PDB file of C-alpha atoms in Angstrom:
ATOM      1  CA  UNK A   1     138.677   1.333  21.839  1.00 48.00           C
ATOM      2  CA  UNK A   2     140.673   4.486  20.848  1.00 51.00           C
ATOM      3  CA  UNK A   3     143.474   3.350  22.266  1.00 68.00           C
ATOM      4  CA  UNK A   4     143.285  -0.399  20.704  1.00 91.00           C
ATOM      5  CA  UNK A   5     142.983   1.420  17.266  1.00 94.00           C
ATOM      6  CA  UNK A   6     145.922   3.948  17.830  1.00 92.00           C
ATOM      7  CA  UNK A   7     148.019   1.259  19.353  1.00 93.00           C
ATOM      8  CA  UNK A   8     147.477  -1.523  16.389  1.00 95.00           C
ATOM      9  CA  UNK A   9     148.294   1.651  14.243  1.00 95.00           C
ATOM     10  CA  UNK A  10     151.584   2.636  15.842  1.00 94.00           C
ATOM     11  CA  UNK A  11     153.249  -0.844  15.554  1.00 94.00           C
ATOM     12  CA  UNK A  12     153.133  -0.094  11.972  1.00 95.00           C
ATOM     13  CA  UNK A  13     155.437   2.931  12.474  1.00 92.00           C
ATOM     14  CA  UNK A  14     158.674   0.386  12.795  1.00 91.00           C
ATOM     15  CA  UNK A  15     157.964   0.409   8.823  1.00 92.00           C
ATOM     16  CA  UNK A  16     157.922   4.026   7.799  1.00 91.00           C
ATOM     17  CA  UNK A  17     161.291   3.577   6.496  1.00 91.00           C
ATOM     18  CA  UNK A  18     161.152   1.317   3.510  1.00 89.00           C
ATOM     19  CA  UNK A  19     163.052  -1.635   3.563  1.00 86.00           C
ATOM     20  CA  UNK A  20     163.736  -4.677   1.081  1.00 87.00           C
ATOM     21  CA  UNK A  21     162.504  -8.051   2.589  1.00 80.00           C
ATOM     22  CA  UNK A  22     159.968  -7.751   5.080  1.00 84.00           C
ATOM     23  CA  UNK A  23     159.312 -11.126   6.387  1.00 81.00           C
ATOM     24  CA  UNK A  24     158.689 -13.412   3.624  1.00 82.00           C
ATOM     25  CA  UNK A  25     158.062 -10.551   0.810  1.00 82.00           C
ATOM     26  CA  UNK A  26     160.997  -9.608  -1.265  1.00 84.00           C
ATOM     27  CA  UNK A  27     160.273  -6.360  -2.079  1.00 84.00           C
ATOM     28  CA  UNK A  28     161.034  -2.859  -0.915  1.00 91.00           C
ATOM     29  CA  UNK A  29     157.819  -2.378   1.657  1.00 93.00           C
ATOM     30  CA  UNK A  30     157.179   0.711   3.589  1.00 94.00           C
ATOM     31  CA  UNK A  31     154.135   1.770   5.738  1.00 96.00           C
ATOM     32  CA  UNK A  32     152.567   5.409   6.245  1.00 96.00           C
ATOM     33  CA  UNK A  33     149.991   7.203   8.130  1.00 96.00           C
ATOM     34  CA  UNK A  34     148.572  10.390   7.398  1.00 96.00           C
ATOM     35  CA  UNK A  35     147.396  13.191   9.664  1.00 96.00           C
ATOM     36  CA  UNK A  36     144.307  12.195  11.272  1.00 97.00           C
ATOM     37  CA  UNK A  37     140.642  13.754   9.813  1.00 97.00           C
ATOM     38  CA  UNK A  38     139.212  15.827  11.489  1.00 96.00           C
ATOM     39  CA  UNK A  39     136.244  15.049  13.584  1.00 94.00           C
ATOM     40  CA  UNK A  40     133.849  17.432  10.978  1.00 94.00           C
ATOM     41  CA  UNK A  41     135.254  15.568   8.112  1.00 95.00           C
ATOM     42  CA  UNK A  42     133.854  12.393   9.345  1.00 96.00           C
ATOM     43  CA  UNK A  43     130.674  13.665  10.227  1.00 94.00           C
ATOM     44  CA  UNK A  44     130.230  15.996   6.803  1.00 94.00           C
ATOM     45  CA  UNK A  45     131.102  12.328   4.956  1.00 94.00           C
ATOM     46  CA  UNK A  46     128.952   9.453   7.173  1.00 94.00           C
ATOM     47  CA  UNK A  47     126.503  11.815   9.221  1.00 90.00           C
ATOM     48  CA  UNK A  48     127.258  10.207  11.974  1.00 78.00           C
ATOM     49  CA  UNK A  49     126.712   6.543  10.797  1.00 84.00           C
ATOM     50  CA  UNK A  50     130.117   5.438  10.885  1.00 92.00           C
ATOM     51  CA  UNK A  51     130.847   2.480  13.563  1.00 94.00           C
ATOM     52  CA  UNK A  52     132.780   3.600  16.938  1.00 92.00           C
ATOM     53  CA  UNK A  53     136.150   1.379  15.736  1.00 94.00           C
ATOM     54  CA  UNK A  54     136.206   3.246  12.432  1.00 96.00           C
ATOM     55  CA  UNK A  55     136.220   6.483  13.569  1.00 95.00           C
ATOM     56  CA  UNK A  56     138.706   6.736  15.610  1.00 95.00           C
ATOM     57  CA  UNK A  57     140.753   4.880  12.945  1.00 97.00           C
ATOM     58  CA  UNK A  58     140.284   8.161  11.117  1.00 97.00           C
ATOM     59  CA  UNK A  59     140.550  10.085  13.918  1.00 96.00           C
ATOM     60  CA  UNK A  60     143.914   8.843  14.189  1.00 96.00           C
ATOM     61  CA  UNK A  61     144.915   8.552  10.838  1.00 97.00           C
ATOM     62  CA  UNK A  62     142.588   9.890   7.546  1.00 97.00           C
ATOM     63  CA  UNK A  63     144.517   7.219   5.298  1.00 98.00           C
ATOM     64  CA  UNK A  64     146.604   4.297   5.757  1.00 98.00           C
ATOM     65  CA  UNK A  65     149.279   2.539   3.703  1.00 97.00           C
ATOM     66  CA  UNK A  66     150.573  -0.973   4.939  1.00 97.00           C
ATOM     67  CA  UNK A  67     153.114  -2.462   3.558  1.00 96.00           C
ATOM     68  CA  UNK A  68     153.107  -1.193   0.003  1.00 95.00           C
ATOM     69  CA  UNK A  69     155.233  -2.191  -2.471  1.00 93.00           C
ATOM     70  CA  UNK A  70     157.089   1.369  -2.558  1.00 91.00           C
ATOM     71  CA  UNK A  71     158.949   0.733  -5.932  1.00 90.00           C
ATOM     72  CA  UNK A  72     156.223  -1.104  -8.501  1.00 88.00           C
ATOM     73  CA  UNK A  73     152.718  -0.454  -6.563  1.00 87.00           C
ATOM     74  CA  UNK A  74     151.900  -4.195  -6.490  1.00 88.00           C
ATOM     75  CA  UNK A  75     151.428  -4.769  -2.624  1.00 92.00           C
ATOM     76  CA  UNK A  76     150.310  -3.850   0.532  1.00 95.00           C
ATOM     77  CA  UNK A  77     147.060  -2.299   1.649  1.00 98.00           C
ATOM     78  CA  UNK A  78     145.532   1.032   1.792  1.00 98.00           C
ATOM     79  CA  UNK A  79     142.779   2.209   4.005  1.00 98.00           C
ATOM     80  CA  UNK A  80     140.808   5.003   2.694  1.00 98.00           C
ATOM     81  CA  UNK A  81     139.941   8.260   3.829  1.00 98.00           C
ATOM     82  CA  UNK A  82     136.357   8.942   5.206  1.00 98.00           C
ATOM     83  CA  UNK A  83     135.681  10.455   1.605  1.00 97.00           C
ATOM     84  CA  UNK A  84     136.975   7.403  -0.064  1.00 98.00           C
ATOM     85  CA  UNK A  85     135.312   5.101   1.831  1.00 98.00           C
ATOM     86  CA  UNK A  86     131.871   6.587   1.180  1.00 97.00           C
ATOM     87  CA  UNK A  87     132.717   6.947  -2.793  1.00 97.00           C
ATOM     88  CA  UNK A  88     134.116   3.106  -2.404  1.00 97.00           C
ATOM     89  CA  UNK A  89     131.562   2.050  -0.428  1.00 97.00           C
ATOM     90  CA  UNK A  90     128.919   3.510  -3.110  1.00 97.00           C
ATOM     91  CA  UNK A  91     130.730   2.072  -5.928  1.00 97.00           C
ATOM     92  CA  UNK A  92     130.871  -1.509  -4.124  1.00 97.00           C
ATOM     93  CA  UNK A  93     127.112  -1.818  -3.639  1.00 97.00           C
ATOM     94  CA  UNK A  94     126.845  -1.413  -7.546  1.00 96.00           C
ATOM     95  CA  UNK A  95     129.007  -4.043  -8.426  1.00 94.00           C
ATOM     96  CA  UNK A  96     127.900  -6.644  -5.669  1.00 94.00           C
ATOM     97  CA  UNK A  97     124.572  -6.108  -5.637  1.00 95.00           C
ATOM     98  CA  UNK A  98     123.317  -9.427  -4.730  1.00 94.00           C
ATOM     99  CA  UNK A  99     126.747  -9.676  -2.096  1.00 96.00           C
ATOM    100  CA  UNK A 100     126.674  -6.903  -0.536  1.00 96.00           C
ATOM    101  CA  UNK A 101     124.465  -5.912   2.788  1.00 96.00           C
ATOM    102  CA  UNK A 102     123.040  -3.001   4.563  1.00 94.00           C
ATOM    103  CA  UNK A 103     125.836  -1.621   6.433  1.00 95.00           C
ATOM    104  CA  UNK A 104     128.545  -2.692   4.722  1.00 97.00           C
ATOM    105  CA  UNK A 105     131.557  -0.320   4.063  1.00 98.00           C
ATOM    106  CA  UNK A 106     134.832  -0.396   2.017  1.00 98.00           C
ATOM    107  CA  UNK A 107     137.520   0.447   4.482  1.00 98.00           C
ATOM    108  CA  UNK A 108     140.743  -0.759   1.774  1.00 98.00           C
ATOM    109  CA  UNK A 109     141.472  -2.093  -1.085  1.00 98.00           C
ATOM    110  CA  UNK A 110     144.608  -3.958  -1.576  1.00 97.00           C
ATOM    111  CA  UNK A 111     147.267  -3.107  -4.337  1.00 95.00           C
ATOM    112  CA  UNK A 112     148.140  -4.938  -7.097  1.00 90.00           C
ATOM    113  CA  UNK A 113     144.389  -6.835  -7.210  1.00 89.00           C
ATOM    114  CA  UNK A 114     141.031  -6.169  -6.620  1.00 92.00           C
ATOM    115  CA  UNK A 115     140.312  -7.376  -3.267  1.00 97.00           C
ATOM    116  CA  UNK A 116     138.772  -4.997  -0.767  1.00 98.00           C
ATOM    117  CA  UNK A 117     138.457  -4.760   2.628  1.00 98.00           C
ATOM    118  CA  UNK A 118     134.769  -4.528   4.215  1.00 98.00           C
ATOM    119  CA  UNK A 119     133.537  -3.320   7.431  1.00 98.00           C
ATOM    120  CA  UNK A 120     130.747  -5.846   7.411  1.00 96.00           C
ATOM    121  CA  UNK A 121     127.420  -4.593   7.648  1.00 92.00           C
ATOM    122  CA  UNK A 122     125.625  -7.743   9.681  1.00 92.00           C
ATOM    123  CA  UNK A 123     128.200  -8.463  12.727  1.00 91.00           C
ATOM    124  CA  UNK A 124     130.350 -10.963  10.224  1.00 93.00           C
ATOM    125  CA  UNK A 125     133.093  -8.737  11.598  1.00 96.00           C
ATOM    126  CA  UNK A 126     136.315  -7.885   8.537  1.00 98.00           C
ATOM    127  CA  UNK A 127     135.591  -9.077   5.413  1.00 98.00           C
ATOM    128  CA  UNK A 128     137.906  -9.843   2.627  1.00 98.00           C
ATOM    129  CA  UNK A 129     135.563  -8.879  -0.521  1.00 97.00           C
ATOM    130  CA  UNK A 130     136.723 -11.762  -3.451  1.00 94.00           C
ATOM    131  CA  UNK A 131     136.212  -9.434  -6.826  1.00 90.00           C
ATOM    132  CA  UNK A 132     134.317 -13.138  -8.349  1.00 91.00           C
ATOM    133  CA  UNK A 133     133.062 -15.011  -5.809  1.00 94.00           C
ATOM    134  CA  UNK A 134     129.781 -14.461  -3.956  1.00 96.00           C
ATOM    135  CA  UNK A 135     129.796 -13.207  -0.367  1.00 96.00           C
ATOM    136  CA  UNK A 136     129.707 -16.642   1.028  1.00 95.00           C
ATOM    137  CA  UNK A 137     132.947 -17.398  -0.075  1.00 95.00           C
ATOM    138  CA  UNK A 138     134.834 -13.917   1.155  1.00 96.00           C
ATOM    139  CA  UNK A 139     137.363 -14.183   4.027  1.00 97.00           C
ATOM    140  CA  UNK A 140     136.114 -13.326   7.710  1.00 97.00           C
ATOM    141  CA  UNK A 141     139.534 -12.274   8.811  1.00 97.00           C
ATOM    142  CA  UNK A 142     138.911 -10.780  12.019  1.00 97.00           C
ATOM    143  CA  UNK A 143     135.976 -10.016  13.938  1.00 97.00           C
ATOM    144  CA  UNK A 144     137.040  -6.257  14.825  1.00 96.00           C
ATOM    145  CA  UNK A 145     139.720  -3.251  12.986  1.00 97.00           C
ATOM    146  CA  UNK A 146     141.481  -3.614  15.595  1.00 97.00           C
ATOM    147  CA  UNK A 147     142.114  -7.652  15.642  1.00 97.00           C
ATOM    148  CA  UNK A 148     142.967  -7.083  11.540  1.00 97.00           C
ATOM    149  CA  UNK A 149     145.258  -4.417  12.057  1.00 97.00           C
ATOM    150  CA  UNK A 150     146.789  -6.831  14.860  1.00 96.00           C
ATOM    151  CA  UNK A 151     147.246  -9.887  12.975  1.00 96.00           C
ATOM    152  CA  UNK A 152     148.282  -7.586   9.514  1.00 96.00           C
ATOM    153  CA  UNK A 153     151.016  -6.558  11.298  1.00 95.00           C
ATOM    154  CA  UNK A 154     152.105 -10.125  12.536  1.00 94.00           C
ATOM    155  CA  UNK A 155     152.175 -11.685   9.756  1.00 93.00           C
ATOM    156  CA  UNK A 156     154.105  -8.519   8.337  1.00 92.00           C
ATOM    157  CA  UNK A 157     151.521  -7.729   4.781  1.00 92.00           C
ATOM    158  CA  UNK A 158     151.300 -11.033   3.762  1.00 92.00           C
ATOM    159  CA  UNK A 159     147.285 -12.548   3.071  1.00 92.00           C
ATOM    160  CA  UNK A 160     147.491 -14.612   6.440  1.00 94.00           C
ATOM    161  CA  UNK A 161     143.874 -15.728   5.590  1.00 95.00           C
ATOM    162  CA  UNK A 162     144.745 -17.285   2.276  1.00 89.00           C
ATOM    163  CA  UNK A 163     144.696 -21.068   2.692  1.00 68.00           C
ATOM    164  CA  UNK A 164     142.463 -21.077   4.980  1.00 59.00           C
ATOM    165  CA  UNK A 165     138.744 -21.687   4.553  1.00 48.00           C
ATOM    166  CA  UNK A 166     136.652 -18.625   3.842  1.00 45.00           C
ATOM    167  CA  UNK A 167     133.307 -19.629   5.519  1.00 43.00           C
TER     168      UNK A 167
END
């Protein structure tokens, strides 16, 4: 699985170098990753309850920006540090308290609106969180990290699951 993780990850290094007009998207995009955490980092944040795919997401990278909108901050996608994703993660069971389930965790949010993506909780795979619609009605848009990160990168930052029903 390390590998599957570190390989969806490295296709996204063809985009470290901004550049105007990525696929469809007119604006100047770029990608970066950052060093990876360390493995006591991890395990300080999510003693050790952290699924297998996630970790070694951070193990290979402590924070991820895809395809962000390097001049005005209004796309792209950033996947948070182990730190982040705890505080996120805290701060998403407050505000979706009758949405959100046991297991859940806040792996991104996306710029420029308040979706977030969620490392679902109860096998529904990578979640979409809608910031006013109930769970039922959130995008499923893979059923692993590694498929997201796969199909992200395909469809080059643009919402591929928009259009398409959520449940």
């Amino acid at each position: 699985m390390d590998n599957d993780i570190s390989g969806a990850l490295d296709s996204f290094r063809a985009f470290e170098e901004p550049r105007h007009g990525v696929g469809t998207n007119p604006f100047k995009l770029g990608c970066s990753l950052a060093d990876p955490a360390p493995h006591d980092e991890i395990e300080k944040t999510w003693r050790g309850d952290v699924p297998t795919e996630l970790r070694w997401l951070w193990l290979t990278s402590r924070t991820v920006r895809l395809f962000e909108d390097v001049e005005y901050g209004q796309w792209g996608l950033v996947l948070l540090s182990p730190e982040q994703a705890a505080a996120r993660t805290i701060e998403f069971y407050d505000t979706y308290p009758d949405d959100a389930v046991r297991g859940d965790i806040v792996i991104g949010e996306f710029l420029g609106d308040l979706e977030l993506l969620v490392l679902s909780g109860d096998g529904e795979g990578v979640l979409v969180a809608l910031p006013l619609d109930p769970r039922a009605h959130w995008y499923r848009v893979a059923p692993s990290l590694t498929e997201f990160l796969t199909k992200y990168r395909t469809a080059l930052g643009s919402k591929y699951w928009e259009g398409v029903a959520s449940a």
